[in-house]
Coordinates of C-alpha atoms and ligand atoms in Angstrom, one line a residue:
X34 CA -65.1 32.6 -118.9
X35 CA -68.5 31.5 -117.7
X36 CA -70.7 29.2 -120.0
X37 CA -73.5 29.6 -118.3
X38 CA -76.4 31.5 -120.8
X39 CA -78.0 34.3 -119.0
X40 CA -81.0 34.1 -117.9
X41 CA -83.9 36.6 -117.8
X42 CA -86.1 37.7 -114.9
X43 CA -89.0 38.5 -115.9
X44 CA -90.7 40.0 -113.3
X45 CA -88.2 43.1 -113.6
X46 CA -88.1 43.4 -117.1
X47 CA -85.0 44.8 -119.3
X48 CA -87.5 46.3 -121.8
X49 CA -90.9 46.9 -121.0
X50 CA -93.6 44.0 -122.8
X51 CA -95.3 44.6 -125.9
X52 CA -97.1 41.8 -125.4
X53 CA -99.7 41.3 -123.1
X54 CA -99.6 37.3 -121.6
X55 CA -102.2 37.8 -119.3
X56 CA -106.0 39.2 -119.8
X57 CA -107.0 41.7 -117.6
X58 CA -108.5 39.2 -114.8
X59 CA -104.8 38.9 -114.6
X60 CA -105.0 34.8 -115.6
X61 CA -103.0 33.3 -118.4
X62 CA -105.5 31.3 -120.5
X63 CA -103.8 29.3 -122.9
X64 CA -104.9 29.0 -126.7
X65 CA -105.0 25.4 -128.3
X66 CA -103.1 24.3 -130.5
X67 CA -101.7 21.3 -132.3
X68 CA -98.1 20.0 -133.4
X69 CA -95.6 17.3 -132.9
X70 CA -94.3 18.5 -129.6
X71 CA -97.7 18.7 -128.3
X72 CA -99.0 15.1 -129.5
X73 CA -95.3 13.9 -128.0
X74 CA -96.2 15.5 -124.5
X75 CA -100.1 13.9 -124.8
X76 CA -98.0 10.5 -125.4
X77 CA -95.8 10.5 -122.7
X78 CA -98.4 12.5 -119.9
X79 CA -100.7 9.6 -121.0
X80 CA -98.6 6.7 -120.7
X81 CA -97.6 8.6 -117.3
X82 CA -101.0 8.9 -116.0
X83 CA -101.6 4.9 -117.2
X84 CA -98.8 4.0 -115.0
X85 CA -99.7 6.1 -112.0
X86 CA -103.6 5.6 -112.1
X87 CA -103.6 1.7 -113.6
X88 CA -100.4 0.5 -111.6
X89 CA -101.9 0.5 -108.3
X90 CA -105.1 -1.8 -109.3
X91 CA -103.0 -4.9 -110.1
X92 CA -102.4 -8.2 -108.3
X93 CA -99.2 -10.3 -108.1
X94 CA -99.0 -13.2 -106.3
X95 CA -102.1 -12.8 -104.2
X96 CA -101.4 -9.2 -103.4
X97 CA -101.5 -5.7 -105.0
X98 CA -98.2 -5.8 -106.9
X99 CA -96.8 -2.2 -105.9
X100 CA -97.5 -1.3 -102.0
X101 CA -95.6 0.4 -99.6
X102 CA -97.0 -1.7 -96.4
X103 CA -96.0 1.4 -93.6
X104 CA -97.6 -0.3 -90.9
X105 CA -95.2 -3.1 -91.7
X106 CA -92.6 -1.4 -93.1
X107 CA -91.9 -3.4 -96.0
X108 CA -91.7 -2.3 -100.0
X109 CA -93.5 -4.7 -102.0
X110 CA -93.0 -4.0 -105.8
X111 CA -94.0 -7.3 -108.1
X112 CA -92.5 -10.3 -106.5
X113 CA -89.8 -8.8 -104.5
X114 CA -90.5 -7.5 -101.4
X115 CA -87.8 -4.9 -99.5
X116 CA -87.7 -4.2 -95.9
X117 CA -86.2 -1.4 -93.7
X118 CA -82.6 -2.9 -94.2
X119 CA -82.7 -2.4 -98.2
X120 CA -83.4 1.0 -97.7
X121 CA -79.8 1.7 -98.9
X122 CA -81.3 1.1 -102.0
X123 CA -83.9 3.7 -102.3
X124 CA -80.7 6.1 -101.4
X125 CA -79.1 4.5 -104.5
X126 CA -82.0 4.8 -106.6
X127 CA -82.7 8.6 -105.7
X128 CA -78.9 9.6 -106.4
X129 CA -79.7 8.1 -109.9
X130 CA -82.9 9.8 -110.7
X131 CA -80.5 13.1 -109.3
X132 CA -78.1 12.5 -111.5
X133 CA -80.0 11.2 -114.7
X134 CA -81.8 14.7 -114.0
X135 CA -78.5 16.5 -114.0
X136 CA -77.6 15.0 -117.3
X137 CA -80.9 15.1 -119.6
X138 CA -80.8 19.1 -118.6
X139 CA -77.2 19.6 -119.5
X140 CA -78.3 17.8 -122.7
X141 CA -81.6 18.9 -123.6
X142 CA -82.5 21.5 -120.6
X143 CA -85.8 21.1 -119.2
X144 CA -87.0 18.3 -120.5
X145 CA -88.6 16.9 -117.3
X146 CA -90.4 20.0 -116.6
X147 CA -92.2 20.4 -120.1
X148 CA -92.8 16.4 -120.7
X149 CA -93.0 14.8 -117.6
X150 CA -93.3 16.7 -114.0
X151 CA -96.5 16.4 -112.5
X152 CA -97.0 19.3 -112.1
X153 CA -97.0 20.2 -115.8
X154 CA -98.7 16.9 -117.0
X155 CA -101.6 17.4 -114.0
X156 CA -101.9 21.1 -115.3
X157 CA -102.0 20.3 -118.7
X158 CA -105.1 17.8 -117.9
X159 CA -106.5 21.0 -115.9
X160 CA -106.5 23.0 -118.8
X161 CA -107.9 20.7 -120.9
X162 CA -110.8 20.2 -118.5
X163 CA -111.2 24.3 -118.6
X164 CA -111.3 24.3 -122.3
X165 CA -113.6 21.5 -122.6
X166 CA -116.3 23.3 -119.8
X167 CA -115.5 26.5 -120.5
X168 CA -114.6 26.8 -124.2
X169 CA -111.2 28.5 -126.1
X170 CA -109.1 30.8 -125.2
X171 CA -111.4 33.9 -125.9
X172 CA -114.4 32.6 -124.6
X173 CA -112.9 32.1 -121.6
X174 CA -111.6 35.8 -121.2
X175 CA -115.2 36.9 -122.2
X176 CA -116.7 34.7 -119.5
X177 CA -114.3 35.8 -117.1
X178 CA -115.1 39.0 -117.5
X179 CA -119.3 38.5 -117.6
X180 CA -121.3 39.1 -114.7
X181 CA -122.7 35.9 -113.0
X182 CA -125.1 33.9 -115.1
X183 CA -126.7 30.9 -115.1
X184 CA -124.4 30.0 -118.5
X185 CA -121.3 31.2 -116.0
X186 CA -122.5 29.1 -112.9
X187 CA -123.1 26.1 -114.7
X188 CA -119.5 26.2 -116.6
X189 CA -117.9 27.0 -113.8
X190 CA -119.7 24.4 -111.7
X191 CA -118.6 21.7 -114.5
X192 CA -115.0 23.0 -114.7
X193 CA -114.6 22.2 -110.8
X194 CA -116.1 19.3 -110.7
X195 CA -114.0 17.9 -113.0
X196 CA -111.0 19.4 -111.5
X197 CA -112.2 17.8 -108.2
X198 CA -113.3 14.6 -109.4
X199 CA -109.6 13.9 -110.8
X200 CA -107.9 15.6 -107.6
X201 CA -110.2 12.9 -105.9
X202 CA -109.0 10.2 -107.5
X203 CA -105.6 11.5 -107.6
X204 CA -105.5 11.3 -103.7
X205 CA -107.0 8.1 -103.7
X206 CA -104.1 6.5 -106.0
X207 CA -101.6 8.1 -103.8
X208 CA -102.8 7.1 -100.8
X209 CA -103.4 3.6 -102.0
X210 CA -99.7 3.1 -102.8
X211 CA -99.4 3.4 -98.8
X212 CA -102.8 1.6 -97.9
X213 CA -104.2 -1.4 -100.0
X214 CA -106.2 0.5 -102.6
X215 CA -109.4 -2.2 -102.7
X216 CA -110.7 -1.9 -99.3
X217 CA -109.4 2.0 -99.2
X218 CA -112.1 2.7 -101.9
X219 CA -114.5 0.7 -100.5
X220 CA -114.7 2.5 -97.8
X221 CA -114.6 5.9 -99.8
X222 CA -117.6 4.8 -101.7
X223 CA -119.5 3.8 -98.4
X224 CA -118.5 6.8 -96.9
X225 CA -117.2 4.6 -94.7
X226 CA -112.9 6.2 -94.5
X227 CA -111.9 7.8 -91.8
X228 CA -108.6 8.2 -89.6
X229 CA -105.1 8.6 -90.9
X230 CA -106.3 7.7 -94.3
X231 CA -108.6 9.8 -94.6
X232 CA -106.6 13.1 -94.3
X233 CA -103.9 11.7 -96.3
X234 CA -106.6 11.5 -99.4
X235 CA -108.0 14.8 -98.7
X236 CA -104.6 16.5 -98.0
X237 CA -103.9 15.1 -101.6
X238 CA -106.7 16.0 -103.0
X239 CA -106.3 19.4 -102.0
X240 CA -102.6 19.6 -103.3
X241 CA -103.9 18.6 -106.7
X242 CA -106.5 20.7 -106.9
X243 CA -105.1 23.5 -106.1
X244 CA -101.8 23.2 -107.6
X245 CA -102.9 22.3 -110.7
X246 CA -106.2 24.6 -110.5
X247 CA -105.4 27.6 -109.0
X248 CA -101.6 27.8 -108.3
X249 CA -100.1 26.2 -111.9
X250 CA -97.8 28.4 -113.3
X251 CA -96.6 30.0 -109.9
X252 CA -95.5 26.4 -108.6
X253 CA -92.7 26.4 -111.9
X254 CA -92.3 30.4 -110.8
X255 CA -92.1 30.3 -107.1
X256 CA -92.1 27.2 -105.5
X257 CA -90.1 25.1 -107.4
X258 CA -86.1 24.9 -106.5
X259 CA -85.4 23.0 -109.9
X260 CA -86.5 25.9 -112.1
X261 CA -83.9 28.5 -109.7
X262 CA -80.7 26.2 -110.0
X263 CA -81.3 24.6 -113.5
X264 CA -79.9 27.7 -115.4
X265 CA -76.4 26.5 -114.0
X266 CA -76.5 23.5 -115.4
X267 CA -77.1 24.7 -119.2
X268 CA -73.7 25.1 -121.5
X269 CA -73.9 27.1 -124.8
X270 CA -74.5 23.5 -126.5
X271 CA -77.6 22.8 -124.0
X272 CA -80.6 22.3 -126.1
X273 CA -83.1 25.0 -125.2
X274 CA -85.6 26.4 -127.0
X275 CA -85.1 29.9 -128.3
X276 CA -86.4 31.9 -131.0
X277 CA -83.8 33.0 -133.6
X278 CA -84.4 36.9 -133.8
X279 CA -81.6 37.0 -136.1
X280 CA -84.3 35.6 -138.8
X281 CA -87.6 36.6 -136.9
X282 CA -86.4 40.7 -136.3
X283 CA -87.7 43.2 -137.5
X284 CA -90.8 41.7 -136.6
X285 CA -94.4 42.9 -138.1
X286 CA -97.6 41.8 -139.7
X287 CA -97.7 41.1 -143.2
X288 CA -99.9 39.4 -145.8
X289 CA -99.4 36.2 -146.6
X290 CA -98.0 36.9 -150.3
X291 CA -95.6 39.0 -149.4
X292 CA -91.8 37.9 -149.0
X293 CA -90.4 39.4 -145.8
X294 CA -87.8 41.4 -147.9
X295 CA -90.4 43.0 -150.0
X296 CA -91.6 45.2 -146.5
X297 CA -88.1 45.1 -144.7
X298 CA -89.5 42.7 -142.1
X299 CA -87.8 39.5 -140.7
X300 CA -89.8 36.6 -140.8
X301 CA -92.0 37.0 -137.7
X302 CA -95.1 38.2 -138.4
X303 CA -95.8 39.3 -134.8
X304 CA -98.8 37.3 -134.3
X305 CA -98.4 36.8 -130.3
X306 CA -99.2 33.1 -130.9
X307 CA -96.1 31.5 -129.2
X308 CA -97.2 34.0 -126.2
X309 CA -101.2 33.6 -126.2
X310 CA -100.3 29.1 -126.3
X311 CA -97.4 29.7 -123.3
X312 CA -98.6 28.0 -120.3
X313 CA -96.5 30.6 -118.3
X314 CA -97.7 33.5 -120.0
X315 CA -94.1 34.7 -121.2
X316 CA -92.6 35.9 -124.7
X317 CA -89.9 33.1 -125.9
X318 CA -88.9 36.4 -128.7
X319 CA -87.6 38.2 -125.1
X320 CA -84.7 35.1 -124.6
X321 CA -84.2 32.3 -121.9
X322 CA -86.3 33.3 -119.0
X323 CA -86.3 31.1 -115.7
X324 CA -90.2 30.8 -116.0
X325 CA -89.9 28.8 -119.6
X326 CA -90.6 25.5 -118.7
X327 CA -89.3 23.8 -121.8
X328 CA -92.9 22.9 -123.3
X329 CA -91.9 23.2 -126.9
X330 CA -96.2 24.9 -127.4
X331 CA -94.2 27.8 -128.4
X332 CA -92.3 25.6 -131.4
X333 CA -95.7 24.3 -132.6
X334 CA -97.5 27.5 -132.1
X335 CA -94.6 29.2 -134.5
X336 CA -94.2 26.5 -137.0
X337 CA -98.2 26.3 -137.8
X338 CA -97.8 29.9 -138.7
X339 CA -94.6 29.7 -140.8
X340 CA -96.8 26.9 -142.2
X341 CA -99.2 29.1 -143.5
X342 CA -96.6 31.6 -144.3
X343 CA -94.8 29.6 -146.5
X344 CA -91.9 30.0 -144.3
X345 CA -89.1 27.4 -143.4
X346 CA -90.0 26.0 -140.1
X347 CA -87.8 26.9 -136.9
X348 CA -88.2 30.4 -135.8
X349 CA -88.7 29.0 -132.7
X350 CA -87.5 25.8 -132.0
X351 CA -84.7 23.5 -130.0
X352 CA -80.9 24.8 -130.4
X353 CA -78.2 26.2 -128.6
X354 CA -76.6 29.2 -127.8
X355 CA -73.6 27.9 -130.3
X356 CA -75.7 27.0 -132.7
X357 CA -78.1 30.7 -132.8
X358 CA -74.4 32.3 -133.2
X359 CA -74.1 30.1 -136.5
X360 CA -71.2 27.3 -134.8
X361 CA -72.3 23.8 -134.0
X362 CA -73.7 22.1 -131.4
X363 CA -71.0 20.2 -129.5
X364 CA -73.0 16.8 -128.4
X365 CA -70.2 15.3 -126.1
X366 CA -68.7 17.9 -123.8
X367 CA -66.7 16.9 -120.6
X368 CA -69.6 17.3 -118.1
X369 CA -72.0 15.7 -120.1
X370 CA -69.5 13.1 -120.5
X371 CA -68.9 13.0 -116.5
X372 CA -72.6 13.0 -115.5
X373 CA -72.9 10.4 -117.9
X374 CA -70.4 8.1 -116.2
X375 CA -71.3 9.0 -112.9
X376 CA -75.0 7.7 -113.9
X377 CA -73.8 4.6 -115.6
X378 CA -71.9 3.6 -112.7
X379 CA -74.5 4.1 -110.1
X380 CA -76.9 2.2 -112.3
X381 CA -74.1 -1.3 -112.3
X382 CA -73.9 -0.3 -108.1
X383 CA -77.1 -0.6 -108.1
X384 CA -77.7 -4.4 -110.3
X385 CA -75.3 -5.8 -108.6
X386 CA -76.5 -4.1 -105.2
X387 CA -80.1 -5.5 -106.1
X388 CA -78.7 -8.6 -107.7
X389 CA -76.8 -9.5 -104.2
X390 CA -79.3 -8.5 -102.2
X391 CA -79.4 -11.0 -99.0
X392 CA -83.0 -12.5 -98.4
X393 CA -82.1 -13.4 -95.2
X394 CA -81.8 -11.1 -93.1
X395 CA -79.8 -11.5 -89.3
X396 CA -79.5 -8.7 -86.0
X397 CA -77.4 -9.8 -83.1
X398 CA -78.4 -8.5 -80.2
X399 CA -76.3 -9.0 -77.0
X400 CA -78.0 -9.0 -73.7
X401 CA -77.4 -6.2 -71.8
X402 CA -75.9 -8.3 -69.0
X403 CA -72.0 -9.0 -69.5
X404 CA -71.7 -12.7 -68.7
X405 CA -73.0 -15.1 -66.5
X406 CA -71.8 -18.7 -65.4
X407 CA -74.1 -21.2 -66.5
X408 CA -74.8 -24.7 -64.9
X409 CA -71.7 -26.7 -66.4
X410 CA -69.4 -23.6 -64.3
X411 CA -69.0 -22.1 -68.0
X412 CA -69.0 -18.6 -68.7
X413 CA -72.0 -17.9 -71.0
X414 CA -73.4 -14.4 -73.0
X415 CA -76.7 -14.4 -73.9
X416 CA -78.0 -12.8 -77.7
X417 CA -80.7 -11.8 -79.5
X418 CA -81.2 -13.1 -83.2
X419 CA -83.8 -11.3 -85.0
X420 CA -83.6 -13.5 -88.5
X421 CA -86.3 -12.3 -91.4
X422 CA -87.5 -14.1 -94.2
X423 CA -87.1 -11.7 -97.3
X424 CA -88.0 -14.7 -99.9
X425 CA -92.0 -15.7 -100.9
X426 CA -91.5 -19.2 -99.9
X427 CA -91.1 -20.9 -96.4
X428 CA -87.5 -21.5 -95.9
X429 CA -85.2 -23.7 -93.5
X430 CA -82.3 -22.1 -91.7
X431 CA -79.1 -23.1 -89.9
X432 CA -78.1 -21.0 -87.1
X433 CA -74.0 -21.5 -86.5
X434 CA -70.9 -19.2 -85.1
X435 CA -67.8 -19.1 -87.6
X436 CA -64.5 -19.8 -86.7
X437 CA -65.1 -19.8 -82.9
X438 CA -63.3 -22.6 -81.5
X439 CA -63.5 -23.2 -78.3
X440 CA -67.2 -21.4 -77.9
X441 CA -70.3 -23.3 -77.7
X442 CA -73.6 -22.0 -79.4
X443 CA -76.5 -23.2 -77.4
X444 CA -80.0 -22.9 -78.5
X445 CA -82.2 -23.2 -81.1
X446 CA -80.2 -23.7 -84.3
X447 CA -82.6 -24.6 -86.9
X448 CA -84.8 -22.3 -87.9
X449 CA -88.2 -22.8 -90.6
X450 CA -90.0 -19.7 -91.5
X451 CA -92.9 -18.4 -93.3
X452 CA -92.4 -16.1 -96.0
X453 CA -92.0 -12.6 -95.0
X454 CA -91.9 -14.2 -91.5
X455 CA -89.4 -12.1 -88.6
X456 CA -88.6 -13.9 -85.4
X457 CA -86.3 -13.1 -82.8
X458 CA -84.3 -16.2 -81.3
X459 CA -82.3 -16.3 -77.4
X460 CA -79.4 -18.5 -77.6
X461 CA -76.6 -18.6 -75.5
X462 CA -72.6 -18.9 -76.1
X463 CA -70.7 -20.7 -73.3
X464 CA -66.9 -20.6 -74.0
X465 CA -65.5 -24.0 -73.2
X466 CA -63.4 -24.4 -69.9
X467 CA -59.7 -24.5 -71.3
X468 CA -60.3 -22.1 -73.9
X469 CA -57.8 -19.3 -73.8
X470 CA -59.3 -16.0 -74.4
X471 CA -59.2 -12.1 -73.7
X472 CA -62.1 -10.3 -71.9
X473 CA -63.8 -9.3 -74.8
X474 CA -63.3 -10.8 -78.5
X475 CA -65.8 -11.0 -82.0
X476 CA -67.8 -13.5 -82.3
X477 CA -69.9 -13.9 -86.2
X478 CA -72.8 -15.4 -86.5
X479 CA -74.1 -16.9 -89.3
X480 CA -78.0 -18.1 -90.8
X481 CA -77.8 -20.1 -93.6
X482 CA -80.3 -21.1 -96.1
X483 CA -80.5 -25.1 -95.8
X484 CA -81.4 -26.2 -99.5
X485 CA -79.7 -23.0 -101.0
X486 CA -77.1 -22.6 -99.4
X487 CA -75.2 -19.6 -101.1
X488 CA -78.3 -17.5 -99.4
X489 CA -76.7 -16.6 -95.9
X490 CA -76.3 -13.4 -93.9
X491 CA -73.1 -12.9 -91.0
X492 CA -73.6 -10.5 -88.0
X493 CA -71.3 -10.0 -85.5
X494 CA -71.6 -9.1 -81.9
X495 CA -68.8 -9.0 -79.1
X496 CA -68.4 -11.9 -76.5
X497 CA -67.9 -10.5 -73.0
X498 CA -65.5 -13.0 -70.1
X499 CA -64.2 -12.1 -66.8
X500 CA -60.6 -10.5 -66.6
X501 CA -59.1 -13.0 -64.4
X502 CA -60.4 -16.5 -65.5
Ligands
LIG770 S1 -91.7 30.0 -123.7 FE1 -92.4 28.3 -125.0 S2 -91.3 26.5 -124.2 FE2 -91.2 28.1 -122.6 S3 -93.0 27.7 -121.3 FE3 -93.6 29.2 -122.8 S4 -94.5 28.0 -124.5 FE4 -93.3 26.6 -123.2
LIG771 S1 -95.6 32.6 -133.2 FE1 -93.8 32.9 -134.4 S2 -94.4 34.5 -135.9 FE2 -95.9 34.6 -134.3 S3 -95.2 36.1 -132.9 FE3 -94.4 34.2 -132.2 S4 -92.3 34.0 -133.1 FE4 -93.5 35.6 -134.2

């Protein structure tokens, strides 16, 4: 039997709404409200947008601590710097976030989408910019709905500009990730940017501004691949939140004195308020619907009303299928349990990965000729050895061939680099007269650090000799 919960589509509904989301522009403007889940939201988006907008301003070591040099292809983060090689890493990484994803929705559902996705937290901002220039909930509809004005134009005007001022400086923070963000706004401010960076922060100023402006909801609805598959991830113990119509039906208004019983009513008193806060404009009372992006405004809408009711608090609120059919919620279930693992060990790959990480780096390059006979009548191949500095200090190297007796390395052997410095060295190997050996056999390389030695790097590469020698 299938544990997935059914979801809802909305847009071709299984009873026709009571309840009207939407004005009649056809927008959703949200009502404010207040509660726990909002003020945990308005903790995390803030320490979110600290992190995004604050990180790229500082300095470490002489250098912005978190760039992504492309024109030199290297990751700086702090004091570690990782280059094209490490890249491996950033697979690692990725297959984490995948999975940690995977298992905070089995969990607790959608999570992510409500608390921290950009696009929530940047439309959340948005409509806090609307509601600050354009007023609540019902002043909005009513200006929607007036003809021009100068009142209108100069709300509206103030609404964009603040939409556009933070798209601006969105895109700039992007973009200065990628490009060192001190001389990047310089040159914004002196109208001075231009180029490759200059589309970049006006293609992301754009993206913000119009997915968090005009588009919001229908990114979660339409565009977003997360909100299509999630709903086969959820169990009947996934945490979601749902409104218990087993307590809220029959629904109706009441006054506040009277006792649900008294009238025949269940406990919701049909005030639309869960629908007039819901970002996406739908009714939690109709179920779990793919456009219910796990906010929680619905639970804090509900519970300021059982509040005044004098009602327990809950109608609405985080539980599970099990739980709403009056069993338990099972906390450790077998893929919970296997997501869980998979996570943990990706996470040790990934510290000992990092901790192991060579910062040397050595390419062996053969030449493309096969061999040549050099001026001592020895046959000789010719390589390439690109060796990289990944420390931040200079650093003296030892170039040598392991376990090759009977071939002779000939060039330049030690090595002193910069940090962060690459350099490509010739050498030659010349295989010594009475060596036996076939026409083509391994040959390793090695670079080793000279005062810390346990820092080394091995490449091979393939020694080419004549058949008949
Ligand atoms: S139904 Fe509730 S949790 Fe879902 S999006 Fe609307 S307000 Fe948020
Ligand atoms: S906020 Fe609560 S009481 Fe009001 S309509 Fe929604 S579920 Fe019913």
């Amino acid at each position: 039997m299938s544990e997935r919960i059914p979801t809802v589509d909305t847009f071709e509904p299984l009873h026709p709404k009571k309840v009207k989301a939407k004005s009649s522009d056809n927008l959703i403007h949200t009502r404010s409200f207040t509660g726990l889940y909002r003020t945990l939201r308005v903790a995390g988006a803030a320490l979110l947008f600290l992190l995004f907008f604050g990180t790229v301003w500082l300095d470490w070591g002489g250098r912005q601590a978190v760039l992504w040099d492309l024109a030199e292809s290297k990751f700086h983060i702090f004091g570690a710097t990782f280059w094209p090689q490490d890249f491996i890493l950033l697979s690692a990484l990725l297959i984490i976030c995948a999975f940690g994803l995977f298992a905070i929705t089995v969990f607790a559902g959608r999570v992510w989408c409500g608390y921290t996705c950009p696009q929530s937290s940047f439309t959340w901002l948005f409509m806090w910019c609307e509601k600050v220039t354009e007023g609540e909930r019902n002043q909005r509809i009513k200006l929607q709905a007036a003809p021009w004005s100068l009142n209108k134009l100069a709300r509206r005007s103030a609404k964009h500009t603040l939409w556009l001022g933070i798209s601006v400086l969105t895109g700039l923070t992007f973009v200065g990730y990628f490009t060192p963000i001190r001389p990047l706004a310089a040159e914004l401010l002196t109208w001075q940017m231009g180029g490759v960076s200059l589309f970049w922060v006006l293609f992301f100023t754009a993206a913000t501004y119009i997915n968090a402006g005009w588009l919001r909801e229908a990114v979660c609805m339409h565009m977003c691949p997360y909100a299509r598959f999630q709903s086969v991830m959820f169990d009947k113990d996934t945490l979601t939140i749902a409104y218990d119509s087993a307590r809220g039906e029959r629904r109706g208004p009441r006054k506040r004195d009277v006792r649900p019983a008294e009238v025949g009513l269940g406990d919701c008193v049909d005030c639309q308020l869960c629908v007039q806060v819901c970002p996406t404009g739908i009714d939690i009372r109709d179920g779990l619907q793919m456009e219910c992006i796990g906010c929680a405004a619905c639970i804090d809408a509900c519970d300021s009303i059982m509040d005044k009711m004098g009602y327990a608090r809950g109608l609405v609120s985080y539980t599970s299928e099990h739980q709403l059919q009056g069993g338990k919620t099972r906390l450790l279930r077998p893929r919970l349990i296997g997501y869980s693992a998979v996570l943990l060990v990706m996470i040790a790959a990934l510290v000992v990965a990092l901790v192991e990480r060579p910062m040397v780096s050595l390419d062996v390059t053969k030449d493309r000729g096969m061999f040549r006979e050099n001026a001592q009548g020895l046959i000789e191949n010719i390589y390439s050895l690109k060796v990289i500095n990944k420390t931040q200090q200079r650093q003296d190297y030892r170039v040598e061939l392991m376990e090759a007796e009977g071939f002779q390395l000939q060039g330049k052997t030690k090595l002193s680099l910069a940090p962060g410095e690459i350099v490509d060295v010739p050498v030659s190997v010349a295989l010594l007269a009475d060596t036996p050996a076939s026409s083509s056999q391994t040959l390793r390389f090695k670079v080793t650090d000279v005062d810390e030695p346990w820092i080394y790097k091995e490449a091979d590469s393939r020694f080419v000799a004549p058949l008949n020698r």
